[in-house]
Amino acid sequence: MLKFSPIKTITLPLHFSLKSITKIPTSSAVNFRRRFYTTVAAMGDDSGMDAVQRRLMFDDECILVDENDNVVGHDTKYNCHLMEKIEKDNLLHRAFSVFLFNSKYELLLQQRSGTKVTFPLVWTNTCCSHPLYRESELIPENALGVRNAAQRKLLDELGIVAEDVPVDQFTTLGRMLYKAPSDGKWGEHEVDYLLFIVRNVAVNPNPDEVADIKYVNQEELKELLRKADAGEEGLKLSPWFRLVVDNFLFKWWDHVQKGTLTEAIDMKTIHKLK
């Protein structure tokens, strides 16, 4: 068993089990110890965090990248979303945003669950998450790792089975880099892959992830934007979704309807947006 020098007495969440600690290879002990103490010190009053979200925050390992999207390491989802670490260590991780259209070219939106740690109850695009630091989601060729992750999360969040969203049906249109605080403690700092797919799918939302869903056409989305801008009905949009809307979405949506989406692909540029 690994031995740690004494620290002040604390109460750890259930996922910090001795069983998991003893599985860590000796060669990784120093790095684990550093990250263990950093994470515990940052936890503060997170005891009220929803159990499902807490597990994901500590079990999921995001892919750390530089501003050119080169992989430089990995860290917990928890650390990657702490604004303190984002600002202090300039932590930047890889993400994706899926935009799923049905055969009527309506876009599926979701309202994030109220238990989400970052941006609860905001409306956003179909699915937004992170490829994890695992072999299947690190494959660089044609962004296959990211597309594998998108397929996984569409099932996790919306109950959309893999057969309905084959990875070869995603069009990876581009990447954007952005930073957005959520509530002061939490935030996002991501290189976000923007994925479009046109499929008719059965949707069965996971209440731990999604509060509501709706399909919208372009005019309905514009009305949603108007309400958000006016502060009506308490409606809020995620910052990454708003960046895509303001910079890309409607012209790409026109390409979807014309069947010319591949003309919009630009994977050479990483758009730095604010």
PDB file of C-alpha atoms in Angstrom, residues 118-237:
ATOM      1  CA  THR A 118     -21.448  23.788 -14.519  1.00  0.00           C
ATOM      2  CA  PHE A 119     -24.226  25.761 -16.206  1.00  0.00           C
ATOM      3  CA  PRO A 120     -27.255  23.978 -14.673  1.00  0.00           C
ATOM      4  CA  LEU A 121     -30.642  24.460 -16.381  1.00  0.00           C
ATOM      5  CA  VAL A 122     -29.274  26.371 -19.362  1.00  0.00           C
ATOM      6  CA  TRP A 123     -30.428  25.504 -22.874  1.00  0.00           C
ATOM      7  CA  THR A 124     -27.789  24.296 -25.269  1.00  0.00           C
ATOM      8  CA  ASN A 125     -27.132  22.211 -28.365  1.00  0.00           C
ATOM      9  CA  THR A 126     -27.941  18.502 -28.558  1.00  0.00           C
ATOM     10  CA  CYS A 127     -25.023  17.196 -26.518  1.00  0.00           C
ATOM     11  CA  CYS A 128     -21.891  18.778 -25.059  1.00  0.00           C
ATOM     12  CA  SER A 129     -19.180  16.834 -23.263  1.00  0.00           C
ATOM     13  CA  HIS A 130     -15.568  15.633 -23.354  1.00  0.00           C
ATOM     14  CA  PRO A 131     -13.634  12.805 -24.933  1.00  0.00           C
ATOM     15  CA  LEU A 132     -11.930  10.948 -22.111  1.00  0.00           C
ATOM     16  CA  TYR A 133      -8.300   9.950 -21.712  1.00  0.00           C
ATOM     17  CA  ARG A 134      -8.780   6.425 -23.069  1.00  0.00           C
ATOM     18  CA  GLU A 135      -7.483   4.743 -26.201  1.00  0.00           C
ATOM     19  CA  SER A 136     -10.758   4.764 -28.138  1.00  0.00           C
ATOM     20  CA  GLU A 137     -11.262   8.500 -27.578  1.00  0.00           C
ATOM     21  CA  LEU A 138      -7.684   9.605 -28.274  1.00  0.00           C
ATOM     22  CA  ILE A 139      -7.627   8.391 -31.907  1.00  0.00           C
ATOM     23  CA  PRO A 140      -6.565  11.457 -33.935  1.00  0.00           C
ATOM     24  CA  GLU A 141      -7.364  10.267 -37.483  1.00  0.00           C
ATOM     25  CA  ASN A 142     -10.363  12.223 -38.779  1.00  0.00           C
ATOM     26  CA  ALA A 143     -11.229  13.082 -35.153  1.00  0.00           C
ATOM     27  CA  LEU A 144     -12.367   9.477 -34.656  1.00  0.00           C
ATOM     28  CA  GLY A 145     -11.703   9.604 -30.914  1.00  0.00           C
ATOM     29  CA  VAL A 146     -13.945  12.635 -30.546  1.00  0.00           C
ATOM     30  CA  ARG A 147     -16.665  11.026 -32.673  1.00  0.00           C
ATOM     31  CA  ASN A 148     -16.482   7.865 -30.534  1.00  0.00           C
ATOM     32  CA  ALA A 149     -16.945  10.038 -27.448  1.00  0.00           C
ATOM     33  CA  ALA A 150     -19.905  11.830 -29.026  1.00  0.00           C
ATOM     34  CA  GLN A 151     -21.621   8.524 -29.730  1.00  0.00           C
ATOM     35  CA  ARG A 152     -21.011   7.412 -26.122  1.00  0.00           C
ATOM     36  CA  LYS A 153     -22.429  10.613 -24.599  1.00  0.00           C
ATOM     37  CA  LEU A 154     -25.505  10.712 -26.837  1.00  0.00           C
ATOM     38  CA  LEU A 155     -26.410   7.381 -25.256  1.00  0.00           C
ATOM     39  CA  ASP A 156     -25.492   8.508 -21.719  1.00  0.00           C
ATOM     40  CA  GLU A 157     -27.379  11.796 -21.851  1.00  0.00           C
ATOM     41  CA  LEU A 158     -30.227  11.246 -24.306  1.00  0.00           C
ATOM     42  CA  GLY A 159     -30.601   7.486 -24.577  1.00  0.00           C
ATOM     43  CA  ILE A 160     -29.811   7.592 -28.304  1.00  0.00           C
ATOM     44  CA  VAL A 161     -28.456   4.173 -29.215  1.00  0.00           C
ATOM     45  CA  ALA A 162     -25.216   3.815 -31.163  1.00  0.00           C
ATOM     46  CA  GLU A 163     -26.980   2.239 -34.131  1.00  0.00           C
ATOM     47  CA  ASP A 164     -28.931   5.480 -34.635  1.00  0.00           C
ATOM     48  CA  VAL A 165     -25.798   7.654 -34.685  1.00  0.00           C
ATOM     49  CA  PRO A 166     -22.984   5.753 -36.474  1.00  0.00           C
ATOM     50  CA  VAL A 167     -19.631   7.448 -35.984  1.00  0.00           C
ATOM     51  CA  ASP A 168     -19.106   7.691 -39.751  1.00  0.00           C
ATOM     52  CA  GLN A 169     -22.231   9.863 -40.027  1.00  0.00           C
ATOM     53  CA  PHE A 170     -20.811  12.720 -37.939  1.00  0.00           C
ATOM     54  CA  THR A 171     -19.362  15.652 -39.873  1.00  0.00           C
ATOM     55  CA  THR A 172     -16.585  17.381 -37.932  1.00  0.00           C
ATOM     56  CA  LEU A 173     -16.854  20.962 -39.113  1.00  0.00           C
ATOM     57  CA  GLY A 174     -14.260  22.788 -37.053  1.00  0.00           C
ATOM     58  CA  ARG A 175     -12.831  23.680 -33.651  1.00  0.00           C
ATOM     59  CA  MET A 176     -13.117  26.668 -31.369  1.00  0.00           C
ATOM     60  CA  LEU A 177     -11.193  27.663 -28.253  1.00  0.00           C
ATOM     61  CA  TYR A 178     -13.054  29.557 -25.560  1.00  0.00           C
ATOM     62  CA  LYS A 179     -13.095  30.254 -21.812  1.00  0.00           C
ATOM     63  CA  ALA A 180     -16.295  30.817 -19.827  1.00  0.00           C
ATOM     64  CA  PRO A 181     -16.832  31.081 -16.041  1.00  0.00           C
ATOM     65  CA  SER A 182     -20.019  29.478 -14.696  1.00  0.00           C
ATOM     66  CA  ASP A 183     -20.596  30.592 -11.091  1.00  0.00           C
ATOM     67  CA  GLY A 184     -17.236  31.931  -9.937  1.00  0.00           C
ATOM     68  CA  LYS A 185     -15.864  28.581  -8.752  1.00  0.00           C
ATOM     69  CA  TRP A 186     -16.560  26.552 -11.885  1.00  0.00           C
ATOM     70  CA  GLY A 187     -16.089  27.200 -15.576  1.00  0.00           C
ATOM     71  CA  GLU A 188     -14.993  25.948 -18.972  1.00  0.00           C
ATOM     72  CA  HIS A 189     -11.748  26.301 -20.926  1.00  0.00           C
ATOM     73  CA  GLU A 190     -11.966  24.103 -23.978  1.00  0.00           C
ATOM     74  CA  VAL A 191     -10.895  23.291 -27.483  1.00  0.00           C
ATOM     75  CA  ASP A 192     -14.358  22.353 -28.681  1.00  0.00           C
ATOM     76  CA  TYR A 193     -14.946  20.111 -31.733  1.00  0.00           C
ATOM     77  CA  LEU A 194     -18.174  21.005 -33.541  1.00  0.00           C
ATOM     78  CA  LEU A 195     -20.003  17.943 -34.886  1.00  0.00           C
ATOM     79  CA  PHE A 196     -23.108  17.889 -37.103  1.00  0.00           C
ATOM     80  CA  ILE A 197     -25.252  14.870 -37.830  1.00  0.00           C
ATOM     81  CA  VAL A 198     -28.618  14.437 -39.591  1.00  0.00           C
ATOM     82  CA  ARG A 199     -30.547  11.428 -38.260  1.00  0.00           C
ATOM     83  CA  ASN A 200     -34.023  10.561 -37.068  1.00  0.00           C
ATOM     84  CA  VAL A 201     -33.514   9.107 -33.604  1.00  0.00           C
ATOM     85  CA  ALA A 202     -35.476   7.859 -30.602  1.00  0.00           C
ATOM     86  CA  VAL A 203     -34.698  10.024 -27.568  1.00  0.00           C
ATOM     87  CA  ASN A 204     -34.954   8.894 -23.936  1.00  0.00           C
ATOM     88  CA  PRO A 205     -33.307  11.608 -21.802  1.00  0.00           C
ATOM     89  CA  ASN A 206     -31.332  10.731 -18.672  1.00  0.00           C
ATOM     90  CA  PRO A 207     -32.727  12.964 -15.871  1.00  0.00           C
ATOM     91  CA  ASP A 208     -29.302  13.102 -14.209  1.00  0.00           C
ATOM     92  CA  GLU A 209     -28.059  14.915 -17.302  1.00  0.00           C
ATOM     93  CA  VAL A 210     -31.029  16.494 -19.071  1.00  0.00           C
ATOM     94  CA  ALA A 211     -34.022  18.452 -17.731  1.00  0.00           C
ATOM     95  CA  ASP A 212     -35.872  18.945 -21.036  1.00  0.00           C
ATOM     96  CA  ILE A 213     -35.513  18.664 -24.816  1.00  0.00           C
ATOM     97  CA  LYS A 214     -37.061  20.291 -27.871  1.00  0.00           C
ATOM     98  CA  TYR A 215     -36.643  20.375 -31.630  1.00  0.00           C
ATOM     99  CA  VAL A 216     -36.521  23.839 -33.194  1.00  0.00           C
ATOM    100  CA  ASN A 217     -36.379  25.241 -36.691  1.00  0.00           C
ATOM    101  CA  GLN A 218     -34.366  28.364 -37.484  1.00  0.00           C
ATOM    102  CA  GLU A 219     -37.190  30.790 -36.700  1.00  0.00           C
ATOM    103  CA  GLU A 220     -37.970  29.070 -33.412  1.00  0.00           C
ATOM    104  CA  LEU A 221     -34.319  29.231 -32.400  1.00  0.00           C
ATOM    105  CA  LYS A 222     -34.218  32.954 -33.239  1.00  0.00           C
ATOM    106  CA  GLU A 223     -37.214  33.478 -30.937  1.00  0.00           C
ATOM    107  CA  LEU A 224     -35.388  31.514 -28.218  1.00  0.00           C
ATOM    108  CA  LEU A 225     -32.383  33.797 -28.666  1.00  0.00           C
ATOM    109  CA  ARG A 226     -34.605  36.868 -28.410  1.00  0.00           C
ATOM    110  CA  LYS A 227     -36.116  35.656 -25.135  1.00  0.00           C
ATOM    111  CA  ALA A 228     -32.681  34.870 -23.707  1.00  0.00           C
ATOM    112  CA  ASP A 229     -31.383  38.311 -24.658  1.00  0.00           C
ATOM    113  CA  ALA A 230     -34.444  39.955 -23.123  1.00  0.00           C
ATOM    114  CA  GLY A 231     -34.239  37.891 -19.950  1.00  0.00           C
ATOM    115  CA  GLU A 232     -37.730  36.493 -20.500  1.00  0.00           C
ATOM    116  CA  GLU A 233     -38.931  33.340 -18.723  1.00  0.00           C
ATOM    117  CA  GLY A 234     -35.549  33.033 -16.978  1.00  0.00           C
ATOM    118  CA  LEU A 235     -34.232  31.466 -20.157  1.00  0.00           C
ATOM    119  CA  LYS A 236     -30.458  31.134 -20.427  1.00  0.00           C
ATOM    120  CA  LEU A 237     -28.173  29.664 -23.086  1.00  0.00           C
TER     121      LEU A 237
END
